Short mmCIF file of C-alpha atoms in Angstrom, two decimals:
data_model
loop_
_atom_site.label_atom_id
_atom_site.label_comp_id
_atom_site.label_asym_id
_atom_site.label_seq_id
_atom_site.Cartn_x
_atom_site.Cartn_y
_atom_site.Cartn_z
CA MET A 924 -81.82 -52.82 -44.37
CA THR A 925 -83.71 -50.26 -46.45
CA ILE A 926 -85.24 -47.13 -44.94
CA GLU A 927 -88.65 -48.46 -45.96
CA GLN A 928 -88.07 -51.66 -43.96
CA LEU A 929 -86.73 -49.75 -40.96
CA VAL A 930 -89.66 -47.32 -40.68
CA SER A 931 -92.19 -50.15 -41.03
CA VAL A 932 -91.93 -50.73 -37.24
CA LEU A 933 -92.46 -47.05 -36.34
CA ASN A 934 -95.65 -45.21 -35.44
CA ASN A 935 -96.80 -41.86 -36.90
CA VAL A 936 -93.62 -41.48 -38.94
CA GLU A 937 -93.12 -38.97 -41.79
CA VAL A 938 -90.51 -39.76 -44.43
CA LYS A 939 -89.20 -37.26 -46.99
CA GLY A 940 -86.86 -38.59 -49.65
CA ASP A 941 -85.75 -41.92 -51.09
CA VAL A 942 -86.98 -44.85 -48.94
CA ASN A 943 -85.05 -47.48 -50.93
CA LYS A 944 -81.64 -46.47 -49.60
CA GLU A 945 -79.73 -49.11 -47.70
CA ILE A 946 -78.86 -48.28 -44.09
CA GLU A 947 -75.62 -49.95 -42.96
CA PHE A 948 -75.11 -48.28 -39.57
CA ILE A 949 -77.01 -46.23 -36.96
CA THR A 950 -75.45 -43.71 -34.58
CA HIS A 951 -76.25 -40.53 -32.64
CA ASP A 952 -72.57 -39.49 -32.55
CA SER A 953 -71.61 -37.46 -35.64
CA ARG A 954 -67.95 -38.46 -35.07
CA ARG A 955 -68.84 -42.13 -35.72
CA VAL A 956 -70.79 -41.54 -38.94
CA ARG A 957 -69.59 -43.38 -42.02
CA LYS A 958 -71.02 -44.11 -45.48
CA ASN A 959 -74.73 -45.10 -45.53
CA THR A 960 -75.33 -44.19 -41.89
CA LEU A 961 -78.65 -43.21 -40.34
CA PHE A 962 -77.83 -40.26 -38.07
CA VAL A 963 -80.17 -40.03 -35.09
CA CYS A 964 -80.62 -36.50 -33.70
CA ILE A 965 -81.09 -36.73 -29.93
CA CYS A 966 -82.05 -33.55 -28.05
CA GLY A 967 -80.29 -33.93 -24.71
CA THR A 968 -80.25 -31.56 -21.76
CA ARG A 969 -76.96 -30.03 -22.92
CA VAL A 970 -76.59 -30.88 -26.62
CA ASP A 971 -79.05 -30.85 -29.53
CA GLY A 972 -78.07 -33.52 -32.06
CA ASN A 973 -79.76 -31.56 -34.86
CA LYS A 974 -76.88 -29.07 -34.72
CA PHE A 975 -74.52 -31.79 -35.96
CA ILE A 976 -76.51 -32.71 -39.09
CA PRO A 977 -74.04 -30.91 -41.45
CA GLN A 978 -71.06 -32.80 -39.97
CA ALA A 979 -72.98 -36.10 -40.19
CA ILE A 980 -73.88 -35.55 -43.85
CA GLU A 981 -70.31 -34.59 -44.68
CA ALA A 982 -69.10 -37.82 -43.03
CA GLY A 983 -71.45 -39.98 -45.13
CA ALA A 984 -74.89 -40.03 -43.51
CA CYS A 985 -77.57 -40.82 -46.07
CA ALA A 986 -80.56 -40.35 -43.75
CA ILE A 987 -81.50 -38.32 -40.69
CA MET A 988 -83.95 -39.25 -37.92
CA THR A 989 -85.27 -36.25 -36.02
CA GLU A 990 -88.24 -34.82 -34.10
CA LYS A 991 -87.82 -31.43 -35.79
CA ASP A 992 -88.36 -29.86 -39.21
CA VAL A 993 -84.88 -29.64 -40.70
CA GLU A 994 -83.38 -28.38 -43.94
CA VAL A 995 -81.07 -30.88 -45.65
CA PRO A 996 -79.78 -31.49 -49.20
CA ALA A 997 -82.30 -33.13 -51.57
CA ASP A 998 -80.42 -36.43 -51.64
CA ILE A 999 -80.71 -36.90 -47.84
CA THR A 1000 -83.76 -38.78 -46.53
CA VAL A 1001 -85.41 -37.32 -43.43
CA ILE A 1002 -87.34 -39.55 -41.02
CA LYS A 1003 -89.43 -37.38 -38.70
CA VAL A 1004 -90.79 -39.07 -35.56
CA PRO A 1005 -92.97 -37.69 -32.75
CA ASN A 1006 -90.90 -39.30 -29.97
CA MET A 1007 -87.23 -40.09 -30.56
CA ARG A 1008 -86.79 -42.39 -27.59
CA GLU A 1009 -89.78 -44.51 -28.57
CA ALA A 1010 -88.59 -44.61 -32.20
CA MET A 1011 -85.11 -45.80 -31.18
CA GLU A 1012 -86.56 -48.49 -28.91
CA LEU A 1013 -88.50 -49.90 -31.85
CA ALA A 1014 -86.16 -49.33 -34.80
CA VAL A 1015 -82.68 -50.09 -33.44
CA PRO A 1016 -83.25 -53.64 -32.09
CA TYR A 1017 -85.17 -54.38 -35.32
CA PHE A 1018 -82.25 -53.08 -37.42
CA TYR A 1019 -79.84 -55.45 -35.63
CA ASP A 1020 -82.39 -58.32 -35.74
CA TYR A 1021 -82.75 -58.56 -31.95
CA PRO A 1022 -79.36 -60.00 -30.85
CA GLY A 1023 -80.54 -59.79 -27.20
CA LYS A 1024 -83.11 -62.48 -27.98
CA LYS A 1025 -80.55 -64.86 -29.52
CA MET A 1026 -78.04 -65.18 -26.67
CA ARG A 1027 -78.64 -66.18 -23.06
CA MET A 1028 -78.95 -62.90 -21.12
CA ILE A 1029 -78.25 -62.52 -17.39
CA GLY A 1030 -79.14 -59.16 -15.84
CA VAL A 1031 -77.79 -58.07 -12.45
CA THR A 1032 -79.46 -55.11 -10.74
CA GLY A 1033 -79.19 -53.51 -7.29
CA THR A 1034 -77.47 -50.56 -5.67
CA ASN A 1035 -74.21 -52.31 -4.76
CA GLY A 1036 -72.47 -55.51 -5.81
CA LYS A 1037 -73.35 -55.57 -9.52
CA THR A 1038 -69.81 -55.40 -10.90
CA SER A 1039 -68.27 -58.07 -8.67
CA SER A 1040 -71.25 -60.34 -9.33
CA THR A 1041 -70.97 -60.04 -13.12
CA TYR A 1042 -67.25 -60.81 -13.07
CA MET A 1043 -67.74 -63.87 -10.88
CA LEU A 1044 -70.51 -65.09 -13.19
CA ARG A 1045 -68.26 -64.53 -16.19
CA ASP A 1046 -65.58 -66.76 -14.66
CA ILE A 1047 -68.07 -69.50 -13.74
CA LEU A 1048 -69.69 -69.59 -17.19
CA ARG A 1049 -66.32 -69.62 -18.94
CA LYS A 1050 -65.17 -72.45 -16.67
CA ALA A 1051 -68.30 -74.33 -17.74
CA GLY A 1052 -67.20 -73.98 -21.39
CA TYR A 1053 -69.30 -71.04 -22.59
CA LYS A 1054 -68.22 -67.94 -24.51
CA VAL A 1055 -69.15 -64.90 -22.42
CA GLY A 1056 -69.64 -61.18 -22.91
CA VAL A 1057 -69.84 -58.70 -20.01
CA ILE A 1058 -71.40 -55.23 -20.03
CA GLY A 1059 -70.83 -53.18 -16.88
CA THR A 1060 -69.53 -50.20 -14.98
CA ILE A 1061 -65.82 -50.80 -15.62
CA LYS A 1062 -65.79 -51.94 -19.25
CA ILE A 1063 -67.31 -54.18 -21.89
CA MET A 1064 -65.69 -57.56 -22.46
CA ILE A 1065 -66.20 -59.93 -25.38
CA GLU A 1066 -64.35 -62.96 -24.09
CA ASP A 1067 -60.90 -61.36 -23.52
CA GLU A 1068 -61.38 -58.33 -25.78
CA GLU A 1069 -61.96 -55.15 -23.75
CA MET A 1070 -63.87 -52.02 -24.78
CA PRO A 1071 -64.47 -48.80 -22.79
CA ILE A 1072 -67.93 -47.88 -21.47
CA HIS A 1073 -69.53 -44.54 -20.59
CA ASN A 1074 -72.71 -45.57 -18.73
CA THR A 1075 -73.32 -48.59 -16.47
CA THR A 1076 -75.91 -49.64 -19.07
CA PRO A 1077 -75.32 -48.15 -22.57
CA ASP A 1078 -78.17 -46.39 -24.42
CA VAL A 1079 -80.28 -48.45 -26.81
CA ILE A 1080 -78.21 -47.62 -29.92
CA ASP A 1081 -74.82 -48.45 -28.36
CA LEU A 1082 -76.20 -51.48 -26.54
CA GLN A 1083 -77.71 -53.08 -29.63
CA GLU A 1084 -74.49 -52.49 -31.57
CA ILE A 1085 -72.50 -54.16 -28.76
CA LEU A 1086 -74.92 -57.11 -28.57
CA ASP A 1087 -74.79 -57.54 -32.36
CA LYS A 1088 -70.99 -57.65 -32.19
CA MET A 1089 -71.18 -60.24 -29.41
CA TYR A 1090 -73.66 -62.39 -31.35
CA LYS A 1091 -71.48 -62.30 -34.47
CA GLN A 1092 -68.57 -63.53 -32.34
CA ASN A 1093 -70.64 -66.54 -31.20
CA ILE A 1094 -71.08 -65.41 -27.60
CA ASP A 1095 -73.31 -67.83 -25.61
CA TYR A 1096 -73.97 -65.68 -22.54
CA VAL A 1097 -74.17 -61.94 -21.95
CA VAL A 1098 -73.78 -60.99 -18.28
CA MET A 1099 -74.89 -57.42 -17.78
CA GLU A 1100 -75.21 -54.79 -15.07
CA VAL A 1101 -78.65 -53.25 -15.44
CA SER A 1102 -79.02 -49.84 -13.79
CA SER A 1103 -82.25 -48.30 -12.54
CA HIS A 1104 -81.80 -45.43 -15.01
CA ALA A 1105 -81.52 -47.88 -17.91
CA LEU A 1106 -84.66 -49.72 -16.81
CA ASP A 1107 -86.62 -46.53 -16.26
CA MET A 1108 -85.52 -45.06 -19.60
CA ASN A 1109 -85.90 -48.44 -21.35
CA ARG A 1110 -82.35 -48.42 -22.72
CA ILE A 1111 -82.61 -52.21 -22.68
CA ALA A 1112 -85.46 -52.24 -25.26
CA GLY A 1113 -85.31 -55.28 -27.52
CA CYS A 1114 -83.44 -57.41 -24.94
CA GLU A 1115 -84.90 -60.58 -23.47
CA TYR A 1116 -83.37 -61.50 -20.13
CA ASP A 1117 -83.36 -65.10 -18.97
CA THR A 1118 -82.10 -64.86 -15.40
CA ALA A 1119 -82.23 -61.70 -13.29
CA MET A 1120 -80.35 -61.18 -10.02
CA PHE A 1121 -81.20 -58.58 -7.36
CA THR A 1122 -78.38 -57.66 -4.94
CA ASN A 1123 -79.73 -54.95 -2.61
CA LEU A 1124 -81.54 -51.61 -2.49
CA THR A 1125 -80.01 -48.72 -0.55
CA GLN A 1126 -80.13 -44.96 -0.96
CA ASP A 1127 -78.77 -43.78 -4.29
CA HIS A 1128 -79.98 -41.83 -7.32
CA LEU A 1129 -82.80 -40.13 -5.38
CA ASP A 1130 -82.02 -36.97 -7.36
CA TYR A 1131 -83.56 -38.90 -10.26
CA HIS A 1132 -86.06 -41.31 -8.67
CA LYS A 1133 -87.16 -38.97 -5.82
CA THR A 1134 -88.31 -41.81 -3.52
CA MET A 1135 -87.01 -45.25 -2.54
CA GLU A 1136 -90.32 -46.73 -3.72
CA ASN A 1137 -89.80 -45.30 -7.23
CA TYR A 1138 -86.21 -46.55 -7.17
CA ALA A 1139 -87.39 -50.06 -6.25
CA LEU A 1140 -90.11 -50.03 -8.92
CA ALA A 1141 -87.57 -49.03 -11.58
CA LYS A 1142 -85.41 -52.05 -10.69
CA ALA A 1143 -88.50 -54.29 -10.58
CA LYS A 1144 -88.98 -53.70 -14.32
CA LEU A 1145 -86.18 -56.22 -14.90
CA PHE A 1146 -88.23 -58.87 -13.09
CA ASP A 1147 -91.43 -57.85 -14.92
CA SER A 1148 -89.59 -58.51 -18.18
CA LEU A 1149 -89.05 -62.19 -17.28
CA SER A 1150 -92.77 -62.83 -17.75
CA ALA A 1151 -93.50 -60.29 -20.53
CA PRO A 1152 -95.60 -61.39 -23.54
CA ASN A 1153 -93.97 -62.74 -26.74
CA LEU A 1154 -90.82 -64.17 -25.12
CA VAL A 1155 -88.82 -66.43 -27.43
CA LYS A 1156 -86.63 -68.25 -24.88
CA SER A 1157 -87.52 -70.58 -22.01
CA ASN A 1158 -86.16 -71.23 -18.48
CA LYS A 1159 -86.68 -67.83 -16.83
CA ASN A 1160 -85.29 -67.32 -13.31
CA ALA A 1161 -85.25 -64.63 -10.63
CA VAL A 1162 -82.52 -64.71 -7.96
CA ILE A 1163 -83.36 -62.32 -5.10
CA ASN A 1164 -81.66 -61.30 -1.84
CA LEU A 1165 -84.30 -62.14 0.78
CA ASP A 1166 -82.42 -60.30 3.56
CA ASP A 1167 -82.97 -56.97 1.79
CA GLU A 1168 -86.44 -56.27 3.15
CA LEU A 1169 -87.59 -53.33 1.00
CA GLY A 1170 -86.04 -54.54 -2.24
CA SER A 1171 -86.92 -58.22 -2.01
CA LYS A 1172 -90.58 -57.53 -1.31
CA THR A 1173 -90.89 -55.39 -4.45
CA MET A 1174 -88.85 -57.72 -6.69
CA ILE A 1175 -90.74 -60.82 -5.55
CA GLU A 1176 -94.09 -59.09 -6.17
CA HIS A 1177 -92.95 -58.50 -9.77
CA THR A 1178 -91.65 -62.05 -10.32
CA LYS A 1179 -93.83 -64.58 -12.14
CA CYS A 1180 -91.21 -67.24 -12.94
CA ASN A 1181 -88.86 -69.64 -11.14
CA LEU A 1182 -87.65 -67.90 -7.95
CA ILE A 1183 -84.48 -68.61 -5.98
CA THR A 1184 -84.12 -66.52 -2.82
CA TYR A 1185 -80.78 -66.22 -1.02
CA GLY A 1186 -79.73 -64.90 2.35
CA ILE A 1187 -78.10 -65.42 5.72
CA LYS A 1188 -80.68 -64.17 8.24
CA ASN A 1189 -83.95 -65.27 6.63
CA ASP A 1190 -85.18 -68.69 5.58
CA ALA A 1191 -84.03 -68.44 1.97
CA VAL A 1192 -83.87 -71.24 -0.61
CA LEU A 1193 -80.10 -70.68 -0.82
CA LYS A 1194 -78.59 -69.96 2.58
CA ALA A 1195 -75.12 -69.28 4.01
CA GLU A 1196 -74.32 -70.63 7.47
CA ASN A 1197 -71.21 -70.68 9.70
CA VAL A 1198 -69.94 -67.47 8.07
CA GLU A 1199 -66.40 -66.45 9.04
CA ILE A 1200 -64.89 -63.13 7.85
CA LYS A 1201 -61.09 -62.81 7.94
CA ALA A 1202 -58.55 -60.36 6.51
CA SER A 1203 -57.44 -62.99 4.02
CA GLY A 1204 -60.94 -63.97 2.88
CA ALA A 1205 -64.25 -65.46 3.95
CA SER A 1206 -65.57 -68.97 4.52
CA PHE A 1207 -69.08 -70.36 4.92
CA ASP A 1208 -71.36 -73.31 4.18
CA VAL A 1209 -74.00 -73.01 1.45
CA LYS A 1210 -77.22 -74.96 1.89
CA TYR A 1211 -79.41 -75.49 -1.18
CA LYS A 1212 -82.13 -78.15 -1.21
CA ASP A 1213 -80.29 -81.36 -0.23
CA ASP A 1214 -76.79 -79.97 -0.83
CA CYS A 1215 -74.39 -78.43 1.69
CA VAL A 1216 -71.15 -77.11 0.16
CA HIS A 1217 -68.29 -75.40 2.00
CA PHE A 1218 -66.58 -72.38 0.42
CA ASP A 1219 -63.17 -70.87 1.29
CA LEU A 1220 -62.81 -67.56 -0.54
CA LYS A 1221 -60.05 -65.04 -1.29
CA VAL A 1222 -62.50 -62.11 -1.15
CA THR A 1223 -63.72 -60.87 2.20
CA GLY A 1224 -66.55 -58.87 3.74
CA MET A 1225 -70.17 -59.73 4.50
CA PHE A 1226 -71.26 -57.82 1.39
CA ASN A 1227 -69.18 -60.21 -0.72
CA VAL A 1228 -70.80 -63.21 0.99
CA TYR A 1229 -74.15 -61.86 -0.24
CA ASN A 1230 -72.79 -61.21 -3.75
CA ILE A 1231 -71.44 -64.76 -3.90
CA LEU A 1232 -74.72 -66.27 -2.71
CA GLY A 1233 -76.55 -64.45 -5.50
CA VAL A 1234 -73.97 -65.59 -8.04
CA ILE A 1235 -74.32 -69.21 -6.88
CA GLY A 1236 -78.10 -68.86 -7.29
CA VAL A 1237 -77.75 -67.61 -10.86
CA ALA A 1238 -75.24 -70.33 -11.75
CA LEU A 1239 -77.50 -73.05 -10.32
CA ALA A 1240 -80.48 -71.59 -12.21
CA GLU A 1241 -78.36 -71.87 -15.37
CA LYS A 1242 -77.69 -75.56 -14.58
CA ILE A 1243 -74.00 -75.14 -13.69
CA SER A 1244 -72.70 -77.82 -11.31
CA PHE A 1245 -71.71 -77.04 -7.72
CA ASP A 1246 -68.23 -78.43 -8.49
CA ILE A 1247 -67.56 -75.80 -11.18
CA ILE A 1248 -69.12 -73.04 -9.06
CA LYS A 1249 -66.98 -73.91 -6.02
CA GLU A 1250 -63.72 -74.30 -7.96
CA THR A 1251 -64.21 -70.97 -9.77
CA LEU A 1252 -65.30 -68.89 -6.78
CA GLU A 1253 -62.52 -70.20 -4.54
CA ALA A 1254 -59.99 -69.00 -7.16
CA PHE A 1255 -61.65 -65.60 -7.66
CA GLU A 1256 -59.81 -62.45 -6.54
CA ALA A 1257 -61.16 -58.91 -6.16
CA VAL A 1258 -62.30 -56.83 -9.12
CA ALA A 1259 -60.34 -53.60 -9.74
CA GLY A 1260 -61.48 -50.94 -7.30
CA ARG A 1261 -63.66 -53.29 -5.27
CA PHE A 1262 -62.04 -53.63 -1.83
CA GLU A 1263 -58.73 -53.77 -3.69
CA LEU A 1264 -55.55 -53.98 -1.60
CA VAL A 1265 -52.69 -51.69 -2.66
CA ARG A 1266 -49.45 -53.49 -1.81
CA GLN A 1267 -46.11 -51.69 -1.96
CA GLY A 1268 -44.38 -53.44 0.96
CA GLN A 1269 -45.71 -51.00 3.58
CA ASP A 1270 -46.50 -52.12 7.15
CA PHE A 1271 -50.09 -50.81 7.00
CA SER A 1272 -52.98 -51.72 4.67
CA VAL A 1273 -54.36 -49.50 1.91
CA ILE A 1274 -57.69 -50.41 0.32
CA VAL A 1275 -59.30 -48.73 -2.70
CA ASP A 1276 -63.06 -49.16 -3.05
CA TYR A 1277 -65.84 -47.81 -5.28
CA ALA A 1278 -68.26 -47.31 -2.35
CA HIS A 1279 -70.13 -44.08 -3.09
CA THR A 1280 -73.48 -44.66 -1.38
CA PRO A 1281 -74.31 -44.69 2.35
CA ASP A 1282 -74.79 -48.45 2.37
CA GLY A 1283 -71.71 -49.08 0.23
CA LEU A 1284 -69.53 -46.96 2.53
CA GLU A 1285 -70.99 -48.61 5.64
CA ASN A 1286 -70.35 -52.09 4.22
CA VAL A 1287 -66.70 -51.48 3.37
CA LEU A 1288 -66.00 -49.65 6.64
CA LYS A 1289 -67.56 -52.48 8.66
CA THR A 1290 -65.53 -55.02 6.71
CA ALA A 1291 -62.33 -53.02 7.24
CA ARG A 1292 -63.18 -52.64 10.94
CA GLU A 1293 -63.60 -56.42 11.27
CA ILE A 1294 -60.07 -57.04 10.00
CA ALA A 1295 -58.33 -53.94 11.46
CA LYS A 1296 -55.68 -54.55 14.10
CA LYS A 1297 -55.31 -50.85 14.90
CA ARG A 1298 -56.78 -47.61 13.50
CA LEU A 1299 -59.09 -47.27 10.51
CA ILE A 1300 -58.48 -44.15 8.40
CA VAL A 1301 -61.04 -43.25 5.72
CA VAL A 1302 -60.74 -40.83 2.80
CA PHE A 1303 -64.05 -40.16 1.03
CA GLY A 1304 -66.24 -37.53 -0.60
CA CYS A 1305 -69.59 -37.14 -2.35
CA GLY A 1306 -70.23 -36.34 -6.01
CA GLY A 1307 -71.60 -33.02 -7.19
CA ASP A 1308 -74.85 -32.59 -9.14
CA ARG A 1309 -76.16 -35.78 -7.54
CA ASP A 1310 -78.34 -36.77 -4.57
CA ARG A 1311 -77.48 -34.20 -1.87
CA THR A 1312 -79.42 -35.98 0.89
CA LYS A 1313 -76.82 -38.75 1.18
CA ARG A 1314 -73.94 -36.35 1.99
CA PRO A 1315 -74.55 -35.90 5.75
CA ILE A 1316 -75.57 -39.57 6.00
CA MET A 1317 -72.22 -40.70 4.56
CA GLY A 1318 -70.43 -38.19 6.80
CA ARG A 1319 -72.12 -39.64 9.88
CA ILE A 1320 -71.33 -43.24 8.85
CA ALA A 1321 -67.65 -42.36 8.30
CA ALA A 1322 -67.38 -40.63 11.68
CA GLN A 1323 -69.09 -43.50 13.51
CA LEU A 1324 -67.05 -46.31 11.96
CA ALA A 1325 -63.57 -44.84 11.35
CA ASP A 1326 -60.95 -43.54 13.78
CA VAL A 1327 -59.69 -40.89 11.36
CA VAL A 1328 -61.98 -39.17 8.84
CA ILE A 1329 -60.59 -37.17 5.94
CA ALA A 1330 -63.38 -35.62 3.88
CA THR A 1331 -62.38 -34.60 0.37
CA SER A 1332 -63.68 -34.09 -3.18
CA ASP A 1333 -65.06 -36.92 -5.30
CA ASN A 1334 -66.40 -35.73 -8.69
CA PRO A 1335 -67.63 -32.23 -7.78
CA ARG A 1336 -68.82 -31.57 -11.35
CA THR A 1337 -70.41 -28.09 -11.55
CA GLU A 1338 -70.83 -27.69 -7.77
CA ASP A 1339 -68.45 -25.88 -5.40
CA PRO A 1340 -66.37 -28.60 -3.67
CA GLU A 1341 -66.32 -26.55 -0.45
CA PHE A 1342 -70.13 -26.48 -0.40
CA ILE A 1343 -70.32 -30.26 -0.92
CA LEU A 1344 -67.88 -30.79 1.95
CA SER A 1345 -69.90 -28.48 4.22
CA GLU A 1346 -72.91 -30.77 3.68
CA VAL A 1347 -70.76 -33.85 4.36
CA GLU A 1348 -69.42 -32.25 7.54
CA ALA A 1349 -72.97 -31.64 8.78
CA GLY A 1350 -73.01 -35.41 9.34
CA VAL A 1351 -69.36 -35.86 10.35
CA LEU A 1352 -69.01 -33.31 13.16
CA PRO A 1353 -71.86 -34.43 15.49
CA ALA A 1354 -70.77 -38.08 15.22
CA LEU A 1355 -67.01 -37.74 15.78
CA HIS A 1356 -66.92 -38.42 19.56
CA GLY A 1357 -63.36 -37.14 19.83
CA ASN A 1358 -62.01 -38.94 16.76
CA PHE A 1359 -59.64 -37.16 14.39
CA HIS A 1360 -61.08 -35.32 11.40
CA GLU A 1361 -59.71 -33.18 8.56
CA LYS A 1362 -61.34 -31.49 5.57
CA ILE A 1363 -59.01 -31.39 2.55
CA THR A 1364 -60.60 -30.25 -0.70
CA ASP A 1365 -57.87 -31.50 -3.04
CA ARG A 1366 -58.24 -35.30 -3.35
CA LYS A 1367 -54.56 -36.01 -4.04
CA THR A 1368 -53.52 -34.01 -0.99
CA ALA A 1369 -56.13 -35.86 1.09
CA ILE A 1370 -54.82 -39.29 0.03
CA PHE A 1371 -51.21 -38.23 0.73
CA ARG A 1372 -52.30 -36.98 4.16
CA ALA A 1373 -53.99 -40.31 5.00
CA ILE A 1374 -50.86 -42.25 4.00
CA GLU A 1375 -48.73 -39.83 6.04
CA LEU A 1376 -50.88 -40.46 9.14
CA ALA A 1377 -50.88 -44.25 8.73
CA GLN A 1378 -48.86 -46.26 11.26
CA LYS A 1379 -48.01 -49.96 11.51
CA ASP A 1380 -51.13 -52.21 11.25
CA ASP A 1381 -53.49 -49.30 10.45
CA ILE A 1382 -55.91 -49.56 7.53
CA VAL A 1383 -56.37 -46.67 5.06
CA LEU A 1384 -59.61 -46.96 3.10
CA ILE A 1385 -59.89 -44.69 0.03
CA ALA A 1386 -63.56 -44.76 -0.95
CA GLY A 1387 -65.73 -43.39 -3.73
CA LYS A 1388 -63.97 -43.78 -7.06
CA GLY A 1389 -62.57 -47.32 -7.14
CA HIS A 1390 -61.62 -48.23 -10.70
CA GLU A 1391 -62.30 -44.75 -12.12
CA ASN A 1392 -59.24 -43.04 -13.62
CA TYR A 1393 -60.70 -39.55 -13.91
CA GLN A 1394 -62.16 -36.73 -11.84
CA ILE A 1395 -64.94 -34.46 -13.10
CA LEU A 1396 -64.41 -30.83 -12.10
CA LYS A 1397 -66.20 -27.61 -13.03
CA THR A 1398 -63.34 -26.88 -15.42
CA GLY A 1399 -63.50 -30.28 -17.12
CA THR A 1400 -62.39 -33.88 -16.69
CA ILE A 1401 -58.84 -34.65 -15.53
CA HIS A 1402 -56.90 -37.90 -15.15
CA PHE A 1403 -57.10 -39.13 -11.57
CA ASP A 1404 -56.65 -42.65 -10.24
CA ASP A 1405 -56.94 -43.33 -6.48
CA LYS A 1406 -54.71 -46.40 -6.74
CA GLU A 1407 -51.97 -44.55 -8.66
CA VAL A 1408 -52.01 -41.69 -6.16
CA ALA A 1409 -51.91 -44.14 -3.22
CA ILE A 1410 -48.91 -45.97 -4.73
CA GLU A 1411 -47.10 -42.64 -5.23
CA ALA A 1412 -47.83 -41.65 -1.64
CA ILE A 1413 -46.77 -45.00 -0.16
CA ARG A 1414 -43.50 -45.06 -2.15
CA GLY A 1415 -42.79 -41.50 -1.08
CA LYS A 1416 -43.30 -42.44 2.56
CA ILE A 1417 -41.21 -45.63 2.37
CA ASN A 1418 -38.34 -43.87 0.58
CA GLY A 1419 -38.51 -40.98 3.01
#
């Protein structure tokens, strides 16, 4: 695409230099620049992309997009825009010819449950014969090819590049976690979603959204998009958890297409009855219109029952048969870091889970409590530079639901870990009621301590990081994997 073609979709743009150059690639990362690249200069809170213009030009950039007046060699074209975010939202999907309008797009939003839901949907759609791409918290998958990811929902440049790659590999469906940040910042510009699923809305990201109402409204933008003007695909569906009172009300108000509600308590279109939660899994009957189908699952926990109901709703909306849905879900096992059992032959259970919100922690603790024969030991912390208000709340929940509470560091980032733990303990201490509690700043030491305390038939729940294999400290990012540390601790205990 020529520069002249690219800027034709922009507003109030100033171009200096040759507009007939061909652009072959767009990036905001100077390390990814190659020949005939348009280098986009993003001014972030920590880094100004304009500072990397020399490196980008040396690597082969033929054009620069910026909000500033910059000095560049005469053979480099400069595209000056008044608002970089708005320019990217218009230009990048246009450059890639809108791949998000050519494939069937399923968006899953909500505080908890997004990752498990997308993986279950991937399995169902593949079982039905479709080629599937997944974009989510853990990684990007194009069929069986895996790629790393840095945000739950990538920014508009990375996302459109990923979608273009998926389209060129003949992907039929893209199943995608859609975060509230991505919706609020419109990182998903140029995408047309066909079916949207809402899991739940509980306290998270209030450092960004400020209020639960703002948080809900950000997520509701996904449901607004299903009835936006100039849509090119048909059969739009919203699948919404009716038992989530605050969230469902907002999502339903913003839905103007086919609606499938799901739930257990309320009179939903898709309803689970006769629910039984066991250590080995969960079973229940699903009622939908004139159908009643029994499910025996390998995943457990009431939160997973809700995730599965939502997934069934999406699959039915996409015209997948109950037979395929049932067969796939009954074979499904836990996603990495989502209520994942760590088995090393020990006589107590160790579970690693990503729960890092009050509701997420409460859900996994309640599930563990339901299946615990003896004590429940929890290791958890709260991230730094994030919503501080949830720290005492999570501390209180841990103290109320576990027998042994070990508070430790999560990703402290630039904050003092001791200060974070003092705010967690403000919730822990009043709620202990004589239960055992320790504060151990070093996360590895905390996990080893929990394993040391564990006795036959106890459950150790290590919460907060799940699949993550790093820890973000003030001094930088280090390798850290809860599951690896737990395995090391268990083997050390077994071998004495």
